[in-house]
Amino acid sequence: MTSALSSVRAELLSFLQCPETGAALTGWDGVTESGTLTASDSGRTYPVRDGIPCLLPPSLRDSATTEDAEKRSEMHARDAQVGDYDNMLGLRLFTSVEVPITLQYLRLEPGHLLLEGGCGTGRMTPFFADRVRGLLCVDFSMESLRVAKRKLSPEQAAKTLFVQADLSQLPLRSNVFDRVGTFGVYEHIPTEATRDRAVADMLRVMTARESGSRFALSAYRWGPPISWNAQKEGHHDGGIYFKRFTQTELVELLTPRLSIGGATEALLYYHLIWGRKYPA
């Protein structure tokens, strides 16, 4: 039996737009497991699979650039490794430490709408869903999204929407989220220009600074003891690109887009930074 569409999921669904033109998307009821979304201006269609709108831009699928080839390589690797990822004991232990500090930086409130940019297999997604009015989760690995979706209780699922999309070309309306968080994603974006575009686009969909909105990001840390026996930049097994940053480097990269409010290296392996949009 198909569940009714909750009001907050209807609201989240209304935020979706064509990744190529920004036109409104219609045609899916937000409840059924399969369907089609159609762009109002061009008639372009995007499939919905397992209740997840697939809104990747065609350029990511077809482009021959090194940047897009790196993204496709990561997508394939994430899809292939999805079963192993959640079984990593070290990652589960790290998550138990990471979540409380992340929540402290996000300062979520029950009335908030949150965008989780790059949710992966949903390591932190249930913790976020418990604390906000509505949650939209984006990732470009469909298999990861399927796993993340299965982790939610019916109550959490009723206020959460999962979307397959590219963070540097978000298919979302501007100025709609009270909080935006992206954790363990920035370091895997393959070029400095693309990292900057992704941050800019995530900030675009966040409400104005004056409303009290807040952005939080974590990324691989470079420095002792990590730097004693690790690479600063390279590829993990399976072809996933990574780059590690000193805190100074990361702050300098983010400052053109973000008014930094705080930063910590307490997670040792990761930096965690929060900030706000600059005044319009």
PDB file of C-alpha atoms in Angstrom:
ATOM      1  CA  MET A   1       0.000   0.000   0.000  1.00  0.00           C
ATOM      2  CA  THR A   2       1.372   3.431  -0.980  1.00  0.00           C
ATOM      3  CA  SER A   3       1.849   5.933   1.839  1.00  0.00           C
ATOM      4  CA  ALA A   4       0.464   9.438   1.609  1.00  0.00           C
ATOM      5  CA  LEU A   5       2.854  12.260   0.771  1.00  0.00           C
ATOM      6  CA  SER A   6       3.723  14.247   3.894  1.00  0.00           C
ATOM      7  CA  SER A   7       3.568  18.033   3.721  1.00  0.00           C
ATOM      8  CA  VAL A   8       7.298  18.426   4.308  1.00  0.00           C
ATOM      9  CA  ARG A   9       8.197  15.908   1.588  1.00  0.00           C
ATOM     10  CA  ALA A  10       5.873  17.815  -0.745  1.00  0.00           C
ATOM     11  CA  GLU A  11       7.783  20.968   0.180  1.00  0.00           C
ATOM     12  CA  LEU A  12      11.136  19.287  -0.475  1.00  0.00           C
ATOM     13  CA  LEU A  13       9.843  17.950  -3.791  1.00  0.00           C
ATOM     14  CA  SER A  14       8.895  21.490  -4.817  1.00  0.00           C
ATOM     15  CA  PHE A  15      12.570  22.501  -4.477  1.00  0.00           C
ATOM     16  CA  LEU A  16      13.667  20.211  -7.329  1.00  0.00           C
ATOM     17  CA  GLN A  17      14.526  21.775 -10.669  1.00  0.00           C
ATOM     18  CA  CYS A  18      16.079  20.785 -13.969  1.00  0.00           C
ATOM     19  CA  PRO A  19      19.878  20.458 -13.516  1.00  0.00           C
ATOM     20  CA  GLU A  20      20.450  21.933 -16.964  1.00  0.00           C
ATOM     21  CA  THR A  21      18.079  24.910 -17.115  1.00  0.00           C
ATOM     22  CA  GLY A  22      16.683  25.419 -13.621  1.00  0.00           C
ATOM     23  CA  ALA A  23      13.113  24.884 -14.837  1.00  0.00           C
ATOM     24  CA  ALA A  24      10.465  23.415 -12.558  1.00  0.00           C
ATOM     25  CA  LEU A  25      10.013  19.636 -12.557  1.00  0.00           C
ATOM     26  CA  THR A  26       6.632  17.939 -12.456  1.00  0.00           C
ATOM     27  CA  GLY A  27       5.092  14.516 -12.980  1.00  0.00           C
ATOM     28  CA  TRP A  28       6.095  12.462  -9.930  1.00  0.00           C
ATOM     29  CA  ASP A  29       3.836  12.158  -6.905  1.00  0.00           C
ATOM     30  CA  GLY A  30       6.721  11.880  -4.429  1.00  0.00           C
ATOM     31  CA  VAL A  31       5.453   8.543  -3.101  1.00  0.00           C
ATOM     32  CA  THR A  32       5.594   5.818  -5.755  1.00  0.00           C
ATOM     33  CA  GLU A  33       8.886   3.982  -6.197  1.00  0.00           C
ATOM     34  CA  SER A  34       9.187   4.745  -9.903  1.00  0.00           C
ATOM     35  CA  GLY A  35       8.158   7.585 -12.140  1.00  0.00           C
ATOM     36  CA  THR A  36       9.342  10.426 -14.332  1.00  0.00           C
ATOM     37  CA  LEU A  37      10.045  14.094 -13.699  1.00  0.00           C
ATOM     38  CA  THR A  38       9.611  16.429 -16.670  1.00  0.00           C
ATOM     39  CA  ALA A  39      11.153  19.883 -17.107  1.00  0.00           C
ATOM     40  CA  SER A  40       8.505  22.527 -17.715  1.00  0.00           C
ATOM     41  CA  ASP A  41      10.538  24.449 -20.304  1.00  0.00           C
ATOM     42  CA  SER A  42      12.094  21.761 -22.492  1.00  0.00           C
ATOM     43  CA  GLY A  43      10.244  18.542 -21.796  1.00  0.00           C
ATOM     44  CA  ARG A  44      13.482  16.859 -20.706  1.00  0.00           C
ATOM     45  CA  THR A  45      12.709  13.836 -18.578  1.00  0.00           C
ATOM     46  CA  TYR A  46      14.476  12.387 -15.559  1.00  0.00           C
ATOM     47  CA  PRO A  47      13.687   8.962 -14.093  1.00  0.00           C
ATOM     48  CA  VAL A  48      12.728   8.170 -10.507  1.00  0.00           C
ATOM     49  CA  ARG A  49      14.087   4.810  -9.352  1.00  0.00           C
ATOM     50  CA  ASP A  50      13.342   3.255  -5.954  1.00  0.00           C
ATOM     51  CA  GLY A  51      11.815   6.547  -4.881  1.00  0.00           C
ATOM     52  CA  ILE A  52      14.998   8.471  -5.757  1.00  0.00           C
ATOM     53  CA  PRO A  53      14.907  11.168  -8.476  1.00  0.00           C
ATOM     54  CA  CYS A  54      17.907  10.771 -10.798  1.00  0.00           C
ATOM     55  CA  LEU A  55      18.922  14.331 -11.638  1.00  0.00           C
ATOM     56  CA  LEU A  56      22.520  13.984 -12.780  1.00  0.00           C
ATOM     57  CA  PRO A  57      23.353  16.414 -15.598  1.00  0.00           C
ATOM     58  CA  PRO A  58      23.926  14.698 -18.964  1.00  0.00           C
ATOM     59  CA  SER A  59      27.327  16.415 -19.149  1.00  0.00           C
ATOM     60  CA  LEU A  60      28.546  14.249 -16.266  1.00  0.00           C
ATOM     61  CA  ARG A  61      27.514  11.134 -18.155  1.00  0.00           C
ATOM     62  CA  ASP A  62      28.886  12.159 -21.548  1.00  0.00           C
ATOM     63  CA  SER A  63      31.785  14.572 -20.955  1.00  0.00           C
ATOM     64  CA  ALA A  64      35.328  13.503 -21.806  1.00  0.00           C
ATOM     65  CA  THR A  65      37.011  16.012 -19.465  1.00  0.00           C
ATOM     66  CA  THR A  66      39.419  14.722 -16.814  1.00  0.00           C
ATOM     67  CA  GLU A  67      37.229  16.248 -14.110  1.00  0.00           C
ATOM     68  CA  ASP A  68      34.101  14.379 -15.185  1.00  0.00           C
ATOM     69  CA  ALA A  69      36.072  11.185 -15.768  1.00  0.00           C
ATOM     70  CA  GLU A  70      37.241  11.384 -12.127  1.00  0.00           C
ATOM     71  CA  LYS A  71      33.640  11.855 -10.985  1.00  0.00           C
ATOM     72  CA  ARG A  72      32.441   8.874 -13.019  1.00  0.00           C
ATOM     73  CA  SER A  73      35.280   6.780 -11.612  1.00  0.00           C
ATOM     74  CA  GLU A  74      34.218   7.677  -8.082  1.00  0.00           C
ATOM     75  CA  MET A  75      30.550   6.959  -8.822  1.00  0.00           C
ATOM     76  CA  HIS A  76      31.402   3.484 -10.096  1.00  0.00           C
ATOM     77  CA  ALA A  77      33.728   2.824  -7.144  1.00  0.00           C
ATOM     78  CA  ARG A  78      31.150   3.989  -4.596  1.00  0.00           C
ATOM     79  CA  ASP A  79      28.486   1.808  -6.190  1.00  0.00           C
ATOM     80  CA  ALA A  80      30.833  -1.194  -6.182  1.00  0.00           C
ATOM     81  CA  GLN A  81      32.075  -0.704  -2.605  1.00  0.00           C
ATOM     82  CA  VAL A  82      28.765   0.105  -0.957  1.00  0.00           C
ATOM     83  CA  GLY A  83      28.567  -3.239   0.848  1.00  0.00           C
ATOM     84  CA  ASP A  84      32.081  -2.992   2.288  1.00  0.00           C
ATOM     85  CA  TYR A  85      31.848   0.646   3.356  1.00  0.00           C
ATOM     86  CA  ASP A  86      29.319   0.176   6.138  1.00  0.00           C
ATOM     87  CA  ASN A  87      31.202  -2.855   7.488  1.00  0.00           C
ATOM     88  CA  MET A  88      34.399  -0.908   8.239  1.00  0.00           C
ATOM     89  CA  LEU A  89      34.803  -1.089  12.029  1.00  0.00           C
ATOM     90  CA  GLY A  90      37.135   1.903  12.154  1.00  0.00           C
ATOM     91  CA  LEU A  91      34.619   4.042  10.304  1.00  0.00           C
ATOM     92  CA  ARG A  92      31.795   3.046  12.647  1.00  0.00           C
ATOM     93  CA  LEU A  93      33.923   3.950  15.669  1.00  0.00           C
ATOM     94  CA  PHE A  94      34.941   7.248  14.080  1.00  0.00           C
ATOM     95  CA  THR A  95      31.304   8.078  13.332  1.00  0.00           C
ATOM     96  CA  SER A  96      30.442   7.708  17.019  1.00  0.00           C
ATOM     97  CA  VAL A  97      32.911  10.524  17.762  1.00  0.00           C
ATOM     98  CA  GLU A  98      32.204  12.563  14.629  1.00  0.00           C
ATOM     99  CA  VAL A  99      28.432  12.864  15.035  1.00  0.00           C
ATOM    100  CA  PRO A 100      28.329  14.806  18.357  1.00  0.00           C
ATOM    101  CA  ILE A 101      30.902  17.364  17.173  1.00  0.00           C
ATOM    102  CA  THR A 102      29.161  17.728  13.818  1.00  0.00           C
ATOM    103  CA  LEU A 103      25.803  18.327  15.498  1.00  0.00           C
ATOM    104  CA  GLN A 104      27.437  20.945  17.705  1.00  0.00           C
ATOM    105  CA  TYR A 105      28.690  22.785  14.607  1.00  0.00           C
ATOM    106  CA  LEU A 106      25.387  22.528  12.704  1.00  0.00           C
ATOM    107  CA  ARG A 107      23.165  23.566  15.646  1.00  0.00           C
ATOM    108  CA  LEU A 108      20.073  21.968  14.185  1.00  0.00           C
ATOM    109  CA  GLU A 109      16.612  22.990  15.385  1.00  0.00           C
ATOM    110  CA  PRO A 110      13.246  21.197  14.983  1.00  0.00           C
ATOM    111  CA  GLY A 111      11.958  23.741  12.468  1.00  0.00           C
ATOM    112  CA  HIS A 112      14.967  23.557  10.155  1.00  0.00           C
ATOM    113  CA  LEU A 113      15.231  22.255   6.613  1.00  0.00           C
ATOM    114  CA  LEU A 114      18.648  20.637   6.072  1.00  0.00           C
ATOM    115  CA  LEU A 115      20.545  19.725   2.911  1.00  0.00           C
ATOM    116  CA  GLU A 116      23.070  16.923   3.388  1.00  0.00           C
ATOM    117  CA  GLY A 117      25.442  17.258   0.460  1.00  0.00           C
ATOM    118  CA  GLY A 118      27.050  13.908  -0.281  1.00  0.00           C
ATOM    119  CA  CYS A 119      25.223  11.671   2.181  1.00  0.00           C
ATOM    120  CA  GLY A 120      26.885   8.460   0.976  1.00  0.00           C
ATOM    121  CA  THR A 121      25.435   5.394   2.667  1.00  0.00           C
ATOM    122  CA  GLY A 122      23.840   7.528   5.367  1.00  0.00           C
ATOM    123  CA  ARG A 123      26.409   7.324   8.171  1.00  0.00           C
ATOM    124  CA  MET A 124      24.950  10.426   9.804  1.00  0.00           C
ATOM    125  CA  THR A 125      21.620  10.762   8.000  1.00  0.00           C
ATOM    126  CA  PRO A 126      19.381   9.232  10.731  1.00  0.00           C
ATOM    127  CA  PHE A 127      20.920  11.551  13.344  1.00  0.00           C
ATOM    128  CA  PHE A 128      20.081  14.539  11.159  1.00  0.00           C
ATOM    129  CA  ALA A 129      16.565  13.330  10.361  1.00  0.00           C
ATOM    130  CA  ASP A 130      15.756  13.086  14.071  1.00  0.00           C
ATOM    131  CA  ARG A 131      16.576  16.747  14.631  1.00  0.00           C
ATOM    132  CA  VAL A 132      15.008  18.685  11.758  1.00  0.00           C
ATOM    133  CA  ARG A 133      11.645  19.343  10.131  1.00  0.00           C
ATOM    134  CA  GLY A 134      12.816  18.157   6.727  1.00  0.00           C
ATOM    135  CA  LEU A 135      15.961  16.657   5.177  1.00  0.00           C
ATOM    136  CA  LEU A 136      17.080  16.454   1.547  1.00  0.00           C
ATOM    137  CA  CYS A 137      20.030  14.129   0.895  1.00  0.00           C
ATOM    138  CA  VAL A 138      22.113  14.345  -2.279  1.00  0.00           C
ATOM    139  CA  ASP A 139      24.727  11.918  -3.573  1.00  0.00           C
ATOM    140  CA  PHE A 140      25.815  10.810  -7.027  1.00  0.00           C
ATOM    141  CA  SER A 141      26.108   7.112  -6.112  1.00  0.00           C
ATOM    142  CA  MET A 142      22.705   5.503  -6.610  1.00  0.00           C
ATOM    143  CA  GLU A 143      23.692   2.378  -4.675  1.00  0.00           C
ATOM    144  CA  SER A 144      24.800   4.507  -1.714  1.00  0.00           C
ATOM    145  CA  LEU A 145      21.493   6.372  -1.775  1.00  0.00           C
ATOM    146  CA  ARG A 146      19.569   3.101  -1.742  1.00  0.00           C
ATOM    147  CA  VAL A 147      21.496   1.953   1.341  1.00  0.00           C
ATOM    148  CA  ALA A 148      21.034   5.304   3.090  1.00  0.00           C
ATOM    149  CA  LYS A 149      17.311   5.258   2.408  1.00  0.00           C
ATOM    150  CA  ARG A 150      16.932   1.826   3.997  1.00  0.00           C
ATOM    151  CA  LYS A 151      18.491   3.072   7.249  1.00  0.00           C
ATOM    152  CA  LEU A 152      15.606   5.416   8.035  1.00  0.00           C
ATOM    153  CA  SER A 153      12.607   4.589  10.186  1.00  0.00           C
ATOM    154  CA  PRO A 154       9.159   5.271   8.676  1.00  0.00           C
ATOM    155  CA  GLU A 155       8.956   8.485  10.716  1.00  0.00           C
ATOM    156  CA  GLN A 156      12.348   9.655   9.450  1.00  0.00           C
ATOM    157  CA  ALA A 157      11.570   8.648   5.858  1.00  0.00           C
ATOM    158  CA  ALA A 158       8.350  10.672   5.890  1.00  0.00           C
ATOM    159  CA  LYS A 159      10.376  13.893   6.123  1.00  0.00           C
ATOM    160  CA  THR A 160      13.401  12.930   3.995  1.00  0.00           C
ATOM    161  CA  LEU A 161      13.955  13.028   0.236  1.00  0.00           C
ATOM    162  CA  PHE A 162      16.948  11.367  -1.457  1.00  0.00           C
ATOM    163  CA  VAL A 163      18.168  12.721  -4.806  1.00  0.00           C
ATOM    164  CA  GLN A 164      20.914  11.544  -7.166  1.00  0.00           C
ATOM    165  CA  ALA A 165      22.734  14.706  -8.226  1.00  0.00           C
ATOM    166  CA  ASP A 166      26.086  16.443  -8.662  1.00  0.00           C
ATOM    167  CA  LEU A 167      27.016  18.842  -5.831  1.00  0.00           C
ATOM    168  CA  SER A 168      28.585  21.295  -8.258  1.00  0.00           C
ATOM    169  CA  GLN A 169      25.331  21.498 -10.270  1.00  0.00           C
ATOM    170  CA  LEU A 170      22.580  21.078  -7.706  1.00  0.00           C
ATOM    171  CA  PRO A 171      19.067  20.657  -9.183  1.00  0.00           C
ATOM    172  CA  LEU A 172      17.579  22.740  -6.373  1.00  0.00           C
ATOM    173  CA  ARG A 173      15.972  26.138  -5.947  1.00  0.00           C
ATOM    174  CA  SER A 174      17.982  28.925  -4.330  1.00  0.00           C
ATOM    175  CA  ASN A 175      17.635  30.177  -0.744  1.00  0.00           C
ATOM    176  CA  VAL A 176      15.522  27.362   0.724  1.00  0.00           C
ATOM    177  CA  PHE A 177      17.596  25.480   3.351  1.00  0.00           C
ATOM    178  CA  ASP A 178      18.262  26.697   6.897  1.00  0.00           C
ATOM    179  CA  ARG A 179      21.270  24.415   7.232  1.00  0.00           C
ATOM    180  CA  VAL A 180      23.647  22.829   4.727  1.00  0.00           C
ATOM    181  CA  GLY A 181      26.205  20.199   5.691  1.00  0.00           C
ATOM    182  CA  THR A 182      28.727  18.232   3.667  1.00  0.00           C
ATOM    183  CA  PHE A 183      30.959  15.759   5.466  1.00  0.00           C
ATOM    184  CA  GLY A 184      33.822  13.708   4.056  1.00  0.00           C
ATOM    185  CA  VAL A 185      33.039  14.850   0.522  1.00  0.00           C
ATOM    186  CA  TYR A 186      35.105  17.967  -0.252  1.00  0.00           C
ATOM    187  CA  GLU A 187      38.403  16.032  -0.321  1.00  0.00           C
ATOM    188  CA  HIS A 188      37.103  13.734  -3.070  1.00  0.00           C
ATOM    189  CA  ILE A 189      36.076  16.502  -5.499  1.00  0.00           C
ATOM    190  CA  PRO A 190      38.764  16.299  -8.186  1.00  0.00           C
ATOM    191  CA  THR A 191      39.795  19.912  -8.897  1.00  0.00           C
ATOM    192  CA  GLU A 192      40.040  23.160  -6.970  1.00  0.00           C
ATOM    193  CA  ALA A 193      37.646  24.842  -9.411  1.00  0.00           C
ATOM    194  CA  THR A 194      35.049  22.089  -8.975  1.00  0.00           C
ATOM    195  CA  ARG A 195      35.408  22.175  -5.184  1.00  0.00           C
ATOM    196  CA  ASP A 196      34.772  25.906  -5.297  1.00  0.00           C
ATOM    197  CA  ARG A 197      31.716  25.431  -7.550  1.00  0.00           C
ATOM    198  CA  ALA A 198      30.295  22.810  -5.207  1.00  0.00           C
ATOM    199  CA  VAL A 199      30.650  25.072  -2.158  1.00  0.00           C
ATOM    200  CA  ALA A 200      29.181  27.996  -4.105  1.00  0.00           C
ATOM    201  CA  ASP A 201      26.182  25.937  -5.208  1.00  0.00           C
ATOM    202  CA  MET A 202      25.527  24.564  -1.724  1.00  0.00           C
ATOM    203  CA  LEU A 203      25.608  28.117  -0.379  1.00  0.00           C
ATOM    204  CA  ARG A 204      23.271  29.218  -3.177  1.00  0.00           C
ATOM    205  CA  VAL A 205      20.509  26.930  -1.921  1.00  0.00           C
ATOM    206  CA  MET A 206      20.919  28.096   1.694  1.00  0.00           C
ATOM    207  CA  THR A 207      18.803  30.914   3.102  1.00  0.00           C
ATOM    208  CA  ALA A 208      20.281  34.363   3.659  1.00  0.00           C
ATOM    209  CA  ARG A 209      22.830  35.089   6.366  1.00  0.00           C
ATOM    210  CA  GLU A 210      20.318  37.374   8.080  1.00  0.00           C
ATOM    211  CA  SER A 211      18.038  34.395   8.766  1.00  0.00           C
ATOM    212  CA  GLY A 212      20.717  32.726  10.881  1.00  0.00           C
ATOM    213  CA  SER A 213      21.528  30.006   8.354  1.00  0.00           C
ATOM    214  CA  ARG A 214      24.666  27.943   8.871  1.00  0.00           C
ATOM    215  CA  PHE A 215      26.967  25.835   6.673  1.00  0.00           C
ATOM    216  CA  ALA A 216      29.280  23.073   7.950  1.00  0.00           C
ATOM    217  CA  LEU A 217      31.929  21.056   6.123  1.00  0.00           C
ATOM    218  CA  SER A 218      34.486  18.399   6.989  1.00  0.00           C
ATOM    219  CA  ALA A 219      37.505  17.408   4.907  1.00  0.00           C
ATOM    220  CA  TYR A 220      40.637  15.274   5.193  1.00  0.00           C
ATOM    221  CA  ARG A 221      43.295  16.819   7.414  1.00  0.00           C
ATOM    222  CA  TRP A 222      46.985  17.049   6.452  1.00  0.00           C
ATOM    223  CA  GLY A 223      49.449  17.206   9.329  1.00  0.00           C
ATOM    224  CA  PRO A 224      50.969  14.996  12.030  1.00  0.00           C
ATOM    225  CA  PRO A 225      50.391  12.161  12.622  1.00  0.00           C
ATOM    226  CA  ILE A 226      48.543  11.647   9.306  1.00  0.00           C
ATOM    227  CA  SER A 227      51.360  13.189   7.252  1.00  0.00           C
ATOM    228  CA  TRP A 228      53.959  10.822   8.693  1.00  0.00           C
ATOM    229  CA  ASN A 229      52.882   7.870   6.576  1.00  0.00           C
ATOM    230  CA  ALA A 230      50.200   9.025   4.124  1.00  0.00           C
ATOM    231  CA  GLN A 231      49.952  10.787   0.773  1.00  0.00           C
ATOM    232  CA  LYS A 232      48.674  14.343   0.602  1.00  0.00           C
ATOM    233  CA  GLU A 233      46.934  13.673  -2.703  1.00  0.00           C
ATOM    234  CA  GLY A 234      46.200  10.557  -4.708  1.00  0.00           C
ATOM    235  CA  HIS A 235      43.645   7.816  -5.275  1.00  0.00           C
ATOM    236  CA  HIS A 236      42.209   5.259  -2.887  1.00  0.00           C
ATOM    237  CA  ASP A 237      41.703   1.654  -3.968  1.00  0.00           C
ATOM    238  CA  GLY A 238      39.010   1.563  -6.597  1.00  0.00           C
ATOM    239  CA  GLY A 239      39.989   4.885  -8.130  1.00  0.00           C
ATOM    240  CA  ILE A 240      38.502   7.380  -5.657  1.00  0.00           C
ATOM    241  CA  TYR A 241      40.460  10.645  -5.770  1.00  0.00           C
ATOM    242  CA  PHE A 242      41.414  12.381  -2.514  1.00  0.00           C
ATOM    243  CA  LYS A 243      43.322  15.410  -1.272  1.00  0.00           C
ATOM    244  CA  ARG A 244      44.268  16.338   2.301  1.00  0.00           C
ATOM    245  CA  PHE A 245      44.446  19.927   3.543  1.00  0.00           C
ATOM    246  CA  THR A 246      46.132  21.853   6.309  1.00  0.00           C
ATOM    247  CA  GLN A 247      43.729  24.026   8.259  1.00  0.00           C
ATOM    248  CA  THR A 248      45.319  27.143   6.754  1.00  0.00           C
ATOM    249  CA  GLU A 249      44.850  25.778   3.225  1.00  0.00           C
ATOM    250  CA  LEU A 250      41.232  24.839   3.839  1.00  0.00           C
ATOM    251  CA  VAL A 251      40.325  28.169   5.419  1.00  0.00           C
ATOM    252  CA  GLU A 252      41.985  30.043   2.541  1.00  0.00           C
ATOM    253  CA  LEU A 253      40.056  27.969  -0.019  1.00  0.00           C
ATOM    254  CA  LEU A 254      36.698  28.513   1.702  1.00  0.00           C
ATOM    255  CA  THR A 255      37.044  32.164   2.749  1.00  0.00           C
ATOM    256  CA  PRO A 256      36.162  33.636  -0.684  1.00  0.00           C
ATOM    257  CA  ARG A 257      32.747  31.924  -0.371  1.00  0.00           C
ATOM    258  CA  LEU A 258      32.215  31.601   3.365  1.00  0.00           C
ATOM    259  CA  SER A 259      32.471  33.815   6.426  1.00  0.00           C
ATOM    260  CA  ILE A 260      34.243  31.345   8.725  1.00  0.00           C
ATOM    261  CA  GLY A 261      32.700  31.054  12.179  1.00  0.00           C
ATOM    262  CA  GLY A 262      34.818  28.278  13.647  1.00  0.00           C
ATOM    263  CA  ALA A 263      37.165  25.407  12.870  1.00  0.00           C
ATOM    264  CA  THR A 264      38.470  22.400  14.759  1.00  0.00           C
ATOM    265  CA  GLU A 265      40.996  19.624  14.262  1.00  0.00           C
ATOM    266  CA  ALA A 266      39.544  17.647  17.179  1.00  0.00           C
ATOM    267  CA  LEU A 267      38.594  14.806  14.823  1.00  0.00           C
ATOM    268  CA  LEU A 268      42.321  14.447  13.951  1.00  0.00           C
ATOM    269  CA  TYR A 269      41.690  12.735  10.619  1.00  0.00           C
ATOM    270  CA  TYR A 270      39.262  15.461   9.498  1.00  0.00           C
ATOM    271  CA  HIS A 271      38.899  19.211   9.725  1.00  0.00           C
ATOM    272  CA  LEU A 272      35.454  20.496  10.660  1.00  0.00           C
ATOM    273  CA  ILE A 273      34.523  24.066   9.732  1.00  0.00           C
ATOM    274  CA  TRP A 274      31.345  26.090   9.984  1.00  0.00           C
ATOM    275  CA  GLY A 275      30.418  29.473   8.574  1.00  0.00           C
ATOM    276  CA  ARG A 276      27.758  31.706   7.088  1.00  0.00           C
ATOM    277  CA  LYS A 277      27.007  33.261   3.736  1.00  0.00           C
ATOM    278  CA  TYR A 278      28.393  36.715   3.149  1.00  0.00           C
ATOM    279  CA  PRO A 279      25.762  39.485   3.176  1.00  0.00           C
ATOM    280  CA  ALA A 280      23.965  39.782  -0.145  1.00  0.00           C
TER     281      ALA A 280
END
